[in-house]
Amino acid sequence: MEYNVAEVVNKVIEDVKVRNKGESEFHQTIEEVLHSLEPVLEKHPEYIKESILERIVEPERQIMFRVPWVDDNGNVKVNRGFRVQFNSAIGPYKGGLRFHPSVNLGIIKFLGFEQIFKNSLTGLPIGGGKGGSDFDPKGKSDREIMRFCQSFMTELYRHIGQHTDVPAGDIGVGAREIGYLFGQYKKIRNSYDAAVLTGKGLTYGGSLARKEATGFGVIYFVNEMLNYHKHSLEGKRVVISGSGNVAIYAAQKAQEFGANVVAMCDSAGYVIDENGIDIELIKQIKEVERKRIREYANRKDGSQYFEGQKGIWSVKCDIALPCATQNDISIEEAKLLVENNVLAIGEGANMPCTNEAVEYFLEKGVLVAPAKAANAGGVATSALEMSQNSMRLSWTFEEVDEKLKGIMINIFEASKNAAEEYGHKGNYVVGANIAGFLKVAETMMSQGII
Ligand code: GLU
């Protein structure tokens, strides 16, 4: 049977919009991914016949729950918890937990959907899932964070497991939160299932280099892409949005490759330091003191602070690394960057550029390292953490870092080859989507209609 592929894809997208009303971020990723799969569907009409698209856009399971907790003043607070178990074709659901006031079902679904393709690209056996809460960790005491995490896990524990679903961190969830979550899981289950969570502390099954992995991976990928196009990071001006885990370690690795990182930000404002951002100072302010980035300008001579986060994209750079959150770069910021002759974009955050911005960059010949590929180093190293837990041993930092580097190079190769094979040479956005999709689609075909 002959299909009109464009029509089939549009129909699936329209259905998603009708069935998932108001979930704009979810619609955004569905549109971006599904359109890029059109050349695959031309070659594989069996995927249309077996409704692979209709199935892949529908999460296998969605869990929403009440998270009540008591603050330091004795007030009862109620947040909403989520876990979306999106696709388990190639392995147990895997993906982080995000604690941020902007979290809602649509955000978790967009993240979960992206995770399916990202995880597939790593080449490791992990399916896609995501979770979190609209809880805002900002300004909360350690005890409040602990009570919240305990309450969150008191429901979540029944839905996860090392062979079922393995959460990790994301925005607002780092080693401290994972520690409290793991403690509660262990207490309820009375079982030391180290591989039920990743991003753990080093004393109880965490992997060396997991903390650094996402940021390092972004730079390994960008470096590979630049080299392929006869460029390098050496001497390049780099601007990085964000100052969390991804941004910090991307900055550190970019500097190791000889780049000059001149600006970073948080949600309130950004700092410019023409002498190169002092990463140790950022770590001290952000990781240790948990303060705002404005502190940096107070402590570092020659640096300047500016209010407003998006202004960072007016800072001239060769390489822009959006490592903060989704939709950080829209068409206005994209135009500014292109006017300033940006050479490459490396997406450290999930979906940091709007679809319009990505199209504009590609049209103008800017190299784009898409999030699903470029930031896959974090979850890849989570999978390495699971392997180490299962083997009850731990690899050295160098061993993990070497494996991570190899994985990022393979992801670049896979994205490049898929783009070429399907008629989009140099378009790593399309290439990553196709390469990630093929493995999942083929697996779904072999596992039957489930
Ligand atoms: N939250 C990270 C991501 O977006 C890491 C997930 C994980 O390690 O499971 O990929």
XYZ file of C-alpha atoms in Angstrom, residues 182-357:
176
model
C 17.795 6.557 47.849
C 17.694 6.451 51.649
C 13.914 6.392 51.675
C 13.722 3.794 48.892
C 16.117 1.510 50.752
C 14.194 1.886 54.009
C 10.810 1.084 52.451
C 12.046 -1.836 50.351
C 14.491 -3.204 52.912
C 16.784 -3.978 50.004
C 20.028 -2.388 48.845
C 19.155 -1.964 45.175
C 21.963 0.383 44.228
C 20.989 0.470 40.543
C 17.484 1.812 41.224
C 18.748 5.407 41.043
C 21.781 6.954 39.365
C 23.767 10.070 40.167
C 24.377 8.626 43.627
C 27.144 9.751 45.969
C 30.504 8.023 45.572
C 30.259 6.278 48.938
C 27.118 4.302 48.037
C 27.389 3.204 44.421
C 27.753 6.438 42.488
C 30.064 6.492 39.488
C 33.147 8.623 39.185
C 32.708 11.172 36.383
C 28.889 11.009 36.488
C 28.738 14.561 37.834
C 30.981 15.852 35.062
C 29.580 13.617 32.318
C 26.837 15.734 30.744
C 28.993 18.866 30.418
C 32.111 16.958 29.339
C 30.004 15.018 26.824
C 28.656 18.221 25.279
C 32.196 19.370 24.607
C 33.359 15.975 23.293
C 30.462 16.056 20.836
C 30.985 19.696 19.814
C 34.703 19.082 19.399
C 34.012 16.113 17.126
C 31.560 18.137 15.056
C 33.965 21.086 14.773
C 36.882 18.860 13.787
C 34.795 17.204 11.096
C 34.128 20.666 9.677
C 37.824 21.609 9.912
C 37.422 23.831 12.978
C 38.489 23.431 16.589
C 37.706 24.809 20.051
C 41.171 26.330 20.407
C 40.949 30.093 20.901
C 37.173 30.233 20.367
C 34.942 32.610 22.352
C 32.301 30.581 24.152
C 29.120 31.774 25.872
C 27.312 29.337 28.153
C 23.841 29.893 29.574
C 23.192 28.352 32.965
C 25.556 27.729 35.859
C 24.303 24.357 37.042
C 25.865 20.969 36.657
C 25.807 20.859 32.836
C 27.063 24.433 32.335
C 29.884 24.170 34.878
C 31.463 21.032 33.448
C 30.938 22.119 29.841
C 32.819 25.314 30.733
C 35.619 23.380 32.416
C 36.095 21.013 29.465
C 35.830 23.838 26.899
C 38.672 25.611 28.698
C 40.718 22.406 28.684
C 40.307 22.365 24.903
C 41.703 25.928 24.761
C 38.461 27.879 24.408
C 37.798 31.179 26.201
C 34.517 30.994 28.149
C 33.493 34.636 28.553
C 29.944 34.548 29.947
C 27.630 32.415 32.098
C 24.275 33.089 33.771
C 21.522 31.984 36.128
C 17.812 32.743 35.974
C 18.346 36.269 37.369
C 21.258 37.602 35.285
C 24.581 36.984 33.620
C 28.263 37.717 34.149
C 30.856 38.630 31.547
C 34.505 37.991 32.277
C 36.719 38.745 29.295
C 39.674 37.129 31.059
C 37.857 33.821 31.047
C 35.357 32.614 33.641
C 37.004 31.268 36.794
C 35.300 27.870 37.028
C 36.494 27.145 40.564
C 34.837 30.369 41.720
C 31.580 29.450 39.939
C 31.693 26.017 41.609
C 32.232 27.633 45.007
C 29.299 30.039 44.546
C 26.889 27.612 42.889
C 27.722 24.128 44.173
C 28.973 24.930 47.668
C 27.251 28.162 48.730
C 24.154 27.782 46.493
C 24.137 31.529 45.847
C 23.227 33.680 42.827
C 25.737 34.271 40.024
C 25.801 38.008 40.781
C 28.182 37.012 43.600
C 30.790 36.244 40.945
C 31.050 39.902 39.913
C 31.392 40.938 43.572
C 34.362 38.636 44.009
C 36.179 38.692 40.648
C 37.918 41.875 39.474
C 37.300 42.825 35.875
C 34.010 40.938 35.581
C 30.591 42.536 35.165
C 27.057 41.507 36.151
C 23.918 42.268 34.123
C 20.303 41.712 35.162
C 18.127 39.481 32.990
C 19.050 36.026 31.772
C 18.320 36.167 28.026
C 20.633 39.167 27.541
C 23.511 36.724 27.568
C 22.837 35.950 23.892
C 23.821 39.482 22.916
C 27.394 38.692 24.013
C 29.487 38.048 20.898
C 30.717 34.464 20.602
C 31.882 31.786 18.185
C 30.219 28.984 20.082
C 26.992 29.223 22.058
C 26.194 26.507 24.580
C 22.661 26.836 25.957
C 22.909 24.745 29.143
C 20.090 26.263 31.229
C 16.596 25.076 30.302
C 14.098 24.702 27.437
C 13.318 27.490 24.948
C 16.189 29.662 26.083
C 17.017 30.659 22.483
C 14.042 31.741 20.411
C 14.166 33.377 17.001
C 15.165 36.803 18.422
C 18.198 35.397 20.210
C 19.027 33.221 17.185
C 19.102 36.308 14.963
C 21.382 38.114 17.411
C 23.779 35.176 17.492
C 23.861 34.916 13.695
C 24.435 38.674 13.377
C 27.422 38.191 15.672
C 28.725 35.412 13.392
C 28.201 32.434 15.637
C 29.834 29.304 14.227
C 28.197 26.534 16.259
C 25.487 25.830 18.824
C 25.886 22.992 21.336
C 22.666 22.190 23.161
C 23.521 21.181 26.738
C 20.003 21.654 28.103
C 17.007 19.739 26.779
C 15.317 21.582 23.870
C 17.029 24.917 24.648
C 16.274 26.293 21.162
C 12.786 26.704 19.725
C 12.076 24.850 16.472
C 12.087 28.173 14.629
C 15.515 29.060 16.066
